[in-house]
Tab-separated table of C-alpha atoms and ligand atoms in Angstrom:
chain	number	residue	atom	x	y	z
A	1	MET	CA	-8.459	9.020	0.002
A	2	ALA	CA	-11.577	7.811	-1.831
A	3	ARG	CA	-11.163	5.283	-4.587
A	4	GLN	CA	-11.941	6.401	-8.094
A	5	PRO	CA	-15.503	5.498	-9.141
A	6	VAL	CA	-14.327	3.710	-12.275
A	7	VAL	CA	-12.322	1.294	-10.143
A	8	GLN	CA	-15.325	0.675	-7.877
A	9	GLU	CA	-17.575	-0.047	-10.851
A	10	THR	CA	-15.161	-2.584	-12.249
A	11	ARG	CA	-14.844	-4.227	-8.880
A	12	LYS	CA	-18.626	-4.592	-8.551
A	13	GLU	CA	-18.834	-6.316	-11.939
A	14	ASP	CA	-15.794	-8.437	-11.069
A	15	ARG	CA	-17.435	-9.519	-7.829
A	16	GLU	CA	-20.554	-10.705	-9.669
A	17	VAL	CA	-18.418	-12.667	-12.109
A	18	ASP	CA	-16.407	-14.094	-9.195
A	19	ALA	CA	-19.524	-15.357	-7.467
A	20	ALA	CA	-20.743	-17.101	-10.638
A	21	LEU	CA	-17.391	-18.729	-11.417
A	22	ARG	CA	-16.116	-19.536	-7.909
A	23	PRO	CA	-15.157	-23.195	-7.403
A	24	ARG	CA	-17.400	-24.958	-4.888
A	25	TRP	CA	-15.363	-28.079	-4.177
A	26	MET	CA	-11.726	-28.719	-3.403
A	27	HIS	CA	-11.154	-30.704	-6.624
A	28	GLU	CA	-12.294	-27.644	-8.621
A	29	VAL	CA	-9.650	-25.411	-7.009
A	30	ILE	CA	-6.766	-25.054	-9.496
A	31	GLY	CA	-3.129	-24.501	-8.389
A	32	GLN	CA	-2.058	-23.649	-4.808
A	33	LYS	CA	-1.108	-27.324	-4.634
A	34	ALA	CA	0.722	-27.310	-1.320
A	35	VAL	CA	-2.018	-25.263	0.396
A	36	LYS	CA	-4.677	-27.609	-0.969
A	37	GLN	CA	-2.790	-30.678	0.198
A	38	ARG	CA	-2.341	-29.380	3.750
A	39	LEU	CA	-5.956	-28.265	4.009
A	40	SER	CA	-7.202	-31.588	2.645
A	41	ILE	CA	-5.261	-33.434	5.363
A	42	VAL	CA	-6.817	-31.313	8.118
A	43	LEU	CA	-10.227	-31.632	6.484
A	44	ASN	CA	-10.013	-35.437	6.398
A	45	SER	CA	-8.720	-35.663	9.915
A	46	CYS	CA	-11.409	-33.366	11.350
A	47	LYS	CA	-14.084	-35.349	9.515
A	48	LYS	CA	-12.814	-38.581	11.075
A	49	LEU	CA	-12.425	-37.060	14.536
A	50	LYS	CA	-15.774	-35.247	14.196
A	51	GLU	CA	-14.057	-32.048	15.318
A	52	SER	CA	-14.465	-28.522	14.012
A	53	LEU	CA	-11.623	-27.216	11.834
A	54	PRO	CA	-8.984	-25.059	13.593
A	55	HIS	CA	-9.099	-21.306	12.836
A	56	ILE	CA	-7.432	-20.478	9.523
A	57	LEU	CA	-5.745	-17.314	8.263
A	58	PHE	CA	-5.194	-16.721	4.540
A	59	ASP	CA	-2.979	-13.938	3.346
A	60	GLY	CA	-1.979	-12.734	-0.107
A	61	PRO	CA	-2.920	-10.134	-2.709
A	62	PRO	CA	-6.585	-9.729	-3.753
A	63	GLY	CA	-8.169	-12.188	-6.167
A	64	LEU	CA	-5.947	-15.204	-5.415
A	65	GLY	CA	-8.582	-17.434	-3.789
A	66	LYS	CA	-8.918	-16.528	-0.103
A	67	THR	CA	-12.712	-16.312	-0.255
A	68	THR	CA	-12.766	-19.363	-2.514
A	69	PHE	CA	-11.061	-21.513	0.149
A	70	ALA	CA	-13.339	-20.012	2.810
A	71	THR	CA	-16.409	-21.228	0.891
A	72	VAL	CA	-14.996	-24.541	-0.361
A	73	LEU	CA	-14.017	-25.798	3.125
A	74	PRO	CA	-17.499	-25.535	4.711
A	75	ASN	CA	-18.992	-27.055	1.524
A	76	GLU	CA	-16.709	-30.048	1.866
A	77	LEU	CA	-17.784	-30.451	5.488
A	78	GLY	CA	-21.465	-29.971	4.645
A	79	THR	CA	-21.729	-26.988	6.931
A	80	SER	CA	-22.629	-23.316	6.537
A	81	VAL	CA	-20.543	-20.146	6.344
A	82	GLN	CA	-21.317	-16.581	7.355
A	83	LEU	CA	-19.426	-13.864	5.513
A	84	THR	CA	-18.442	-10.452	6.821
A	85	SER	CA	-15.452	-8.112	6.709
A	86	GLY	CA	-13.205	-6.168	9.094
A	87	PRO	CA	-14.440	-2.693	8.107
A	88	ALA	CA	-18.079	-3.771	8.673
A	89	LEU	CA	-17.310	-4.651	12.309
A	90	SER	CA	-16.819	-1.307	13.979
A	91	LYS	CA	-17.830	-2.407	17.494
A	92	PRO	CA	-18.237	-5.719	19.394
A	93	ALA	CA	-22.026	-5.525	19.015
A	94	ASP	CA	-21.589	-5.838	15.212
A	95	LEU	CA	-19.839	-9.174	15.656
A	96	LEU	CA	-22.165	-10.594	18.292
A	97	PRO	CA	-24.977	-11.765	15.945
A	98	PHE	CA	-22.452	-13.688	13.804
A	99	LEU	CA	-21.042	-15.441	16.879
A	100	THR	CA	-24.378	-16.304	18.421
A	101	ASN	CA	-25.806	-17.493	15.060
A	102	ALA	CA	-22.835	-19.781	14.398
A	103	GLU	CA	-23.910	-23.432	14.367
A	104	GLU	CA	-21.717	-26.246	15.689
A	105	GLY	CA	-18.827	-26.742	13.252
A	106	SER	CA	-19.884	-23.872	10.968
A	107	PHE	CA	-17.581	-21.176	9.550
A	108	LEU	CA	-17.318	-17.447	10.031
A	109	PHE	CA	-15.300	-15.675	7.317
A	110	ILE	CA	-13.885	-12.226	8.057
A	111	ASP	CA	-12.370	-10.607	4.970
A	112	GLU	CA	-9.817	-7.803	5.439
A	113	ILE	CA	-9.443	-8.906	9.035
A	114	HIS	CA	-6.502	-6.512	9.510
A	115	ARG	CA	-9.004	-3.647	9.342
A	116	MET	CA	-10.993	-4.837	12.356
A	117	PRO	CA	-10.721	-2.322	15.237
A	118	ARG	CA	-8.700	-3.391	18.285
A	119	VAL	CA	-11.800	-3.401	20.532
A	120	VAL	CA	-13.493	-5.967	18.264
A	121	GLU	CA	-10.290	-7.948	18.051
A	122	GLU	CA	-10.120	-8.226	21.835
A	123	PHE	CA	-13.780	-9.230	21.958
A	124	ILE	CA	-13.130	-12.094	19.546
A	125	TYR	CA	-10.185	-13.606	21.453
A	126	PRO	CA	-12.263	-15.593	24.034
A	127	ALA	CA	-14.630	-16.610	21.215
A	128	MET	CA	-11.725	-18.108	19.275
A	129	GLU	CA	-10.005	-19.729	22.239
A	130	ASP	CA	-12.741	-20.857	24.606
A	131	PHE	CA	-15.876	-20.436	22.450
A	132	ARG	CA	-17.439	-17.886	24.771
A	133	VAL	CA	-18.031	-14.137	24.724
A	134	ASP	CA	-17.777	-11.800	27.684
A	135	ILE	CA	-20.490	-9.169	27.707
A	136	ILE	CA	-20.177	-6.295	30.142
A	137	LEU	CA	-23.530	-5.233	31.610
A	138	GLY	CA	-23.975	-1.886	33.366
A	139	GLU	CA	-21.333	0.728	34.004
A	140	GLY	CA	-18.836	1.745	36.661
A	141	MET	CA	-19.277	0.182	40.123
A	142	ASN	CA	-22.337	-1.774	38.981
A	143	ALA	CA	-20.706	-3.274	35.916
A	144	ARG	CA	-20.589	-7.052	35.748
A	145	THR	CA	-19.436	-9.504	33.148
A	146	LEU	CA	-21.775	-12.063	31.657
A	147	SER	CA	-20.004	-14.981	30.044
A	148	MET	CA	-22.003	-16.554	27.205
A	149	PRO	CA	-21.053	-19.930	25.716
A	150	LEU	CA	-20.902	-20.307	21.932
A	151	LYS	CA	-21.007	-23.310	19.602
A	152	ARG	CA	-17.594	-24.467	18.347
A	153	PHE	CA	-17.051	-22.654	15.053
A	154	THR	CA	-14.145	-22.078	12.691
A	155	LEU	CA	-12.990	-18.557	12.066
A	156	VAL	CA	-11.425	-17.963	8.652
A	157	GLY	CA	-9.606	-14.651	8.361
A	158	ALA	CA	-8.359	-13.181	5.100
A	159	THR	CA	-5.870	-10.386	4.797
A	160	THR	CA	-3.905	-8.643	2.081
A	161	ARG	CA	-1.598	-7.254	4.797
A	162	SER	CA	-0.564	-9.878	7.288
A	163	GLY	CA	2.002	-7.372	8.630
A	164	MET	CA	-0.823	-5.177	9.894
A	165	LEU	CA	-2.359	-7.962	11.960
A	166	SER	CA	-1.490	-7.852	15.664
A	167	GLY	CA	0.728	-10.637	17.041
A	168	PRO	CA	-1.935	-11.954	19.494
A	169	MET	CA	-4.543	-12.068	16.690
A	170	ARG	CA	-2.220	-13.924	14.326
A	171	ASP	CA	-1.177	-16.424	17.030
A	172	ARG	CA	-4.785	-17.494	17.507
A	173	PHE	CA	-4.908	-18.901	13.977
A	174	LYS	CA	-3.538	-22.422	14.181
A	175	ILE	CA	-3.377	-22.718	10.405
A	176	GLN	CA	-1.811	-19.908	8.398
A	177	GLU	CA	-1.548	-20.117	4.638
A	178	HIS	CA	0.006	-17.666	2.211
A	179	LEU	CA	-1.452	-17.636	-1.304
A	180	GLU	CA	0.964	-17.022	-4.157
A	181	PHE	CA	0.420	-15.712	-7.681
A	182	TYR	CA	-0.555	-18.404	-10.215
A	183	SER	CA	1.515	-19.730	-13.099
A	184	VAL	CA	0.396	-19.046	-16.670
A	185	ASP	CA	-0.541	-22.732	-17.131
A	186	GLU	CA	-2.726	-22.708	-14.001
A	187	LEU	CA	-4.453	-19.526	-15.123
A	188	ALA	CA	-4.973	-20.958	-18.618
A	189	GLU	CA	-6.718	-23.958	-17.050
A	190	ILE	CA	-8.957	-21.629	-15.014
A	191	VAL	CA	-9.768	-19.646	-18.184
A	192	ARG	CA	-10.672	-22.828	-20.103
A	193	ILE	CA	-12.880	-24.130	-17.287
A	194	ASN	CA	-14.619	-20.796	-16.831
A	195	ALA	CA	-15.141	-20.323	-20.584
A	196	ALA	CA	-16.890	-23.717	-20.557
A	197	LYS	CA	-19.061	-22.571	-17.617
A	198	LEU	CA	-19.986	-19.516	-19.695
A	199	GLN	CA	-20.672	-21.798	-22.687
A	200	THR	CA	-18.079	-19.963	-24.729
A	201	PRO	CA	-15.824	-21.921	-27.130
A	202	ILE	CA	-12.201	-20.871	-26.737
A	203	GLU	CA	-9.004	-21.896	-28.571
A	204	PRO	CA	-6.281	-23.236	-26.221
A	205	ALA	CA	-3.898	-20.554	-27.547
A	206	ALA	CA	-6.452	-17.855	-26.704
A	207	ALA	CA	-6.823	-19.195	-23.148
A	208	LEU	CA	-3.025	-19.049	-22.823
A	209	GLU	CA	-2.960	-15.485	-24.135
A	210	ILE	CA	-5.566	-14.342	-21.584
A	211	ALA	CA	-3.643	-16.193	-18.836
A	212	ARG	CA	-0.353	-14.559	-19.819
A	213	ARG	CA	-1.975	-11.158	-19.576
A	214	SER	CA	-3.766	-11.605	-16.223
A	215	ARG	CA	-1.099	-10.560	-13.683
A	216	GLY	CA	-0.942	-14.054	-12.127
A	217	THR	CA	-4.420	-13.524	-10.629
A	218	PRO	CA	-7.575	-15.642	-11.210
A	219	ARG	CA	-9.929	-12.717	-10.539
A	220	ILE	CA	-8.222	-10.697	-13.280
A	221	ALA	CA	-8.276	-13.736	-15.605
A	222	ASN	CA	-12.053	-13.934	-15.025
A	223	ALA	CA	-12.506	-10.244	-15.794
A	224	ARG	CA	-10.369	-10.475	-18.946
A	225	LEU	CA	-12.183	-13.598	-20.099
A	226	THR	CA	-15.522	-11.816	-19.609
A	227	TRP	CA	-14.365	-8.817	-21.645
A	228	THR	CA	-12.914	-11.023	-24.392
A	229	ARG	CA	-16.192	-12.932	-24.566
A	230	HIS	CA	-18.132	-9.684	-25.062
A	231	TYR	CA	-15.646	-8.659	-27.725
A	232	ALA	CA	-15.811	-11.977	-29.582
A	233	THR	CA	-19.618	-11.934	-29.477
A	234	SER	CA	-19.888	-8.371	-30.713
A	235	GLU	CA	-17.177	-8.537	-33.391
A	236	SER	CA	-17.465	-12.155	-34.512
A	237	ASP	CA	-19.466	-15.344	-33.827
A	238	GLY	CA	-18.654	-15.542	-30.090
A	239	ARG	CA	-15.892	-18.119	-30.399
A	240	ILE	CA	-12.679	-16.824	-28.779
A	241	THR	CA	-9.727	-17.260	-31.123
A	242	LEU	CA	-6.159	-16.164	-30.412
A	243	GLU	CA	-6.540	-13.245	-32.816
A	244	LEU	CA	-9.741	-12.042	-31.140
A	245	ALA	CA	-8.247	-12.411	-27.644
A	246	GLN	CA	-5.252	-10.329	-28.645
A	247	ALA	CA	-7.399	-7.650	-30.224
A	248	ALA	CA	-9.747	-7.551	-27.214
A	249	LEU	CA	-6.922	-7.223	-24.711
A	250	ASP	CA	-5.143	-4.588	-26.817
A	251	MET	CA	-8.374	-2.615	-26.907
A	252	ALA	CA	-8.690	-2.912	-23.104
A	253	GLU	CA	-5.165	-1.446	-22.951
A	254	VAL	CA	-3.678	-4.536	-21.360
A	255	ASP	CA	-0.151	-4.778	-22.741
A	256	ARG	CA	1.751	-7.904	-23.812
A	257	GLU	CA	3.289	-8.157	-20.331
A	258	GLY	CA	-0.236	-8.168	-18.872
A	259	LEU	CA	0.133	-4.743	-17.301
A	260	ASP	CA	-2.869	-2.462	-17.400
A	261	LYS	CA	-3.271	1.318	-17.527
A	262	GLN	CA	-2.932	1.665	-13.763
A	263	ASP	CA	0.317	-0.341	-13.682
A	264	ARG	CA	1.835	1.763	-16.421
A	265	ARG	CA	0.669	4.992	-14.779
A	266	TYR	CA	2.389	3.856	-11.601
A	267	LEU	CA	5.658	3.237	-13.457
A	268	GLU	CA	5.334	6.466	-15.447
A	269	THR	CA	4.829	8.418	-12.208
A	270	LEU	CA	7.722	6.691	-10.457
A	271	ILE	CA	10.049	7.288	-13.399
A	272	GLY	CA	8.692	10.529	-14.842
A	273	VAL	CA	7.942	12.434	-11.654
A	274	PHE	CA	10.237	10.820	-9.092
A	275	GLU	CA	13.160	10.017	-11.412
A	276	GLY	CA	12.846	6.305	-10.700
A	277	GLY	CA	12.781	6.678	-6.894
A	278	PRO	CA	13.393	5.839	-4.187
A	279	THR	CA	10.060	7.283	-3.158
A	280	GLY	CA	7.365	6.430	-0.637
A	281	CYS	CA	4.048	4.813	-1.484
A	282	GLU	CA	2.128	7.763	0.027
A	283	ALA	CA	3.850	10.271	-2.289
A	284	LEU	CA	3.165	8.100	-5.321
A	285	ALA	CA	-0.457	7.623	-4.276
A	286	ALA	CA	-1.006	11.355	-3.740
A	287	THR	CA	0.517	12.190	-7.124
A	288	MET	CA	-1.638	9.581	-8.869
A	289	SER	CA	-4.783	10.636	-6.900
A	290	ILE	CA	-5.390	7.104	-5.790
A	291	SER	CA	-5.486	5.552	-2.315
A	292	ALA	CA	-2.212	4.276	-0.891
A	293	ASP	CA	-4.038	1.062	0.105
A	294	THR	CA	-4.979	0.367	-3.517
A	295	LEU	CA	-1.405	0.907	-4.605
A	296	SER	CA	0.196	-1.294	-1.977
A	297	ASP	CA	-2.485	-4.025	-1.984
A	298	GLU	CA	-3.348	-4.266	-5.669
A	299	VAL	CA	-0.759	-2.607	-7.853
A	300	GLU	CA	2.608	-3.109	-6.217
A	301	PRO	CA	2.631	-6.851	-5.375
A	302	TYR	CA	2.645	-7.906	-9.016
A	303	LEU	CA	5.108	-5.196	-10.094
A	304	LEU	CA	7.390	-6.395	-7.280
A	305	ARG	CA	7.046	-10.030	-8.254
A	306	GLU	CA	7.841	-9.280	-11.871
A	307	GLN	CA	10.725	-7.019	-10.765
A	308	PHE	CA	9.492	-3.847	-12.427
A	309	ILE	CA	10.072	-2.224	-9.039
A	310	VAL	CA	11.918	-3.125	-5.849
A	311	ARG	CA	11.447	-1.903	-2.302
A	312	SER	CA	14.341	-0.307	-0.495
A	313	PRO	CA	14.358	1.140	3.048
A	314	ARG	CA	13.995	4.583	1.420
A	315	GLY	CA	11.039	3.639	-0.778
A	316	ARG	CA	10.128	2.169	-4.140
A	317	VAL	CA	12.694	2.070	-6.924
A	318	ALA	CA	12.088	1.427	-10.647
A	319	THR	CA	14.275	-1.285	-12.235
A	320	MET	CA	15.838	-1.357	-15.704
A	321	LYS	CA	12.993	-3.641	-16.761
A	322	ALA	CA	10.524	-0.813	-15.994
A	323	TYR	CA	12.593	1.708	-17.950
A	324	GLN	CA	12.738	-0.707	-20.886
A	325	LEU	CA	8.960	-1.286	-20.754
A	326	LEU	CA	8.324	2.444	-21.027
A	327	GLY	CA	11.115	2.940	-23.561
A	328	ARG	CA	12.929	5.351	-21.245
A	329	VAL	CA	16.586	5.761	-20.445
A	330	PRO	CA	17.464	6.250	-16.767
A	331	LYS	CA	19.051	9.559	-15.789
A	332	LYS	CA	22.453	9.124	-14.162
A	333	LYS	CA	21.211	9.253	-10.551
A	334	SER	CA	18.509	6.680	-11.039
A	335	ALA	CA	20.712	4.580	-13.317
A	336	GLU	CA	23.011	4.073	-10.352
A	337	ALA	CA	20.129	3.442	-7.998
A	338	THR	CA	18.566	0.864	-10.259
A	339	GLU	CA	21.484	-0.935	-11.829
A	340	PRO	CA	20.060	-4.404	-11.476
A	341	GLN	CA	22.150	-7.067	-9.864
A	342	LYS	CA	24.840	-4.828	-8.327
A	343	SER	CA	23.180	-2.344	-5.978
A	344	LEU	CA	19.478	-3.090	-6.230
A	345	PHE	CA	19.183	-6.085	-4.029
A	346	ASP	CA	21.689	-4.856	-1.452
A	347	ASP	CA	19.253	-2.662	0.347
A	348	LEU	CA	15.953	-4.431	-0.025
A	349	GLU	CA	13.545	-4.382	2.870
A	350	SER	CA	13.256	-7.785	4.483
A	351	SER	CA	9.549	-7.759	3.675
B	1	LIG	P1	-9.750	-13.297	-2.760
B	1	LIG	O1	-10.726	-13.655	-1.692
B	1	LIG	O2	-8.339	-13.774	-2.472
B	1	LIG	O3	-9.769	-11.828	-3.122
B	1	LIG	P2	-11.415	-14.935	-4.483
B	1	LIG	O4	-11.435	-16.201	-3.725
B	1	LIG	O5	-12.637	-14.064	-4.390
B	1	LIG	O6	-10.135	-14.067	-4.113
B	1	LIG	O7	-11.089	-15.301	-6.012
B	1	LIG	C1	-11.593	-14.539	-7.093
B	1	LIG	C2	-12.107	-15.438	-8.178
B	1	LIG	O8	-11.028	-16.084	-8.806
B	1	LIG	C3	-13.017	-16.584	-7.679
B	1	LIG	O9	-14.384	-16.228	-7.705
B	1	LIG	C4	-12.761	-17.677	-8.665
B	1	LIG	O10	-13.614	-17.561	-9.789
B	1	LIG	C5	-11.339	-17.423	-9.095
B	1	LIG	N1	-10.392	-18.283	-8.351
B	1	LIG	C6	-9.623	-17.903	-7.304
B	1	LIG	N2	-8.822	-18.918	-6.924
B	1	LIG	C7	-9.088	-19.949	-7.753
B	1	LIG	C8	-8.546	-21.277	-7.879
B	1	LIG	N3	-7.572	-21.718	-7.080
B	1	LIG	N4	-9.065	-22.070	-8.837
B	1	LIG	C9	-10.031	-21.640	-9.670
B	1	LIG	N5	-10.572	-20.382	-9.604
B	1	LIG	C10	-10.091	-19.553	-8.671
């Protein structure tokens, strides 16, 4: 199902902001301490050994820094990076120019790598393992394989759905890192740094308020900072105070928990239409007229983390916290299904 235009528009603006505010060096990357430490070790070692970095897979919800790491690492090594994405690579020929253009030690970043077709995936295996591609010339009886050597490059894959990646593909990444949501303090630091980059004075309490209401995600913090900056400039002298930040975020319909309209619509649909669940993601998506991918990649991870919903083998279930947020009282059936500590966590999916 097509995404709603309003979502696409926001994403385009967000992407432009992301590009302007993206850290360029490792020391500018905030949070993700353990990931940073491990990557810095490999980075140092490869510099000393004069080797290319092993292939790296990043997984985690959108906006947590996968592309950031994929651009910081080549910067640190003084090498280049080519950027593409799984859906843009529909056949092996689409990938070939990236592989043949790759310089010794350079990076190739494939976003949404789980959406790369199987035929492209199989084409990339020898490139990752032996730095060669096998091109089949001719057809039928006359077909022959031409093996072409490549320069040693580093493939960085990013995915919001590591479960959708095939086993053989995943095994070829020698480094695999999962990115987690950020703490409020880490996000507040990102907001302060980015406000300074935008030459916008901001009160520490205002930075904290934006951080608290950014769903643990730097990309959302950037978008909310940008909106608050517009608001403060239009309604006052441009300086972001706590009062202005609160008013701006209230106006953008971001609630005190940091949930936005889409989050609340999700919970209202789950509770109002499906009596709190359990219900499948597809049914929720169809009722909300939104793509199931958007729901499971962008909306659900944070609602799960904050325990507004849980996943059971029979589908999504609203928790008491969700009922309380919406000021609703569970009906008997869903009250049983969602009674927090007793039954909820008994039948969670392992994922
Ligand atoms: P992803 O590729 O996971 O969707 P990005 O790397 O594009 O996410 O991150 C979105 C934006 O969030 C970046 O442009 C950057 O401004 C900010 N950001 C992400 N991670 C960090 C971080 N660790 N420190 C500082 N800013 C970050």
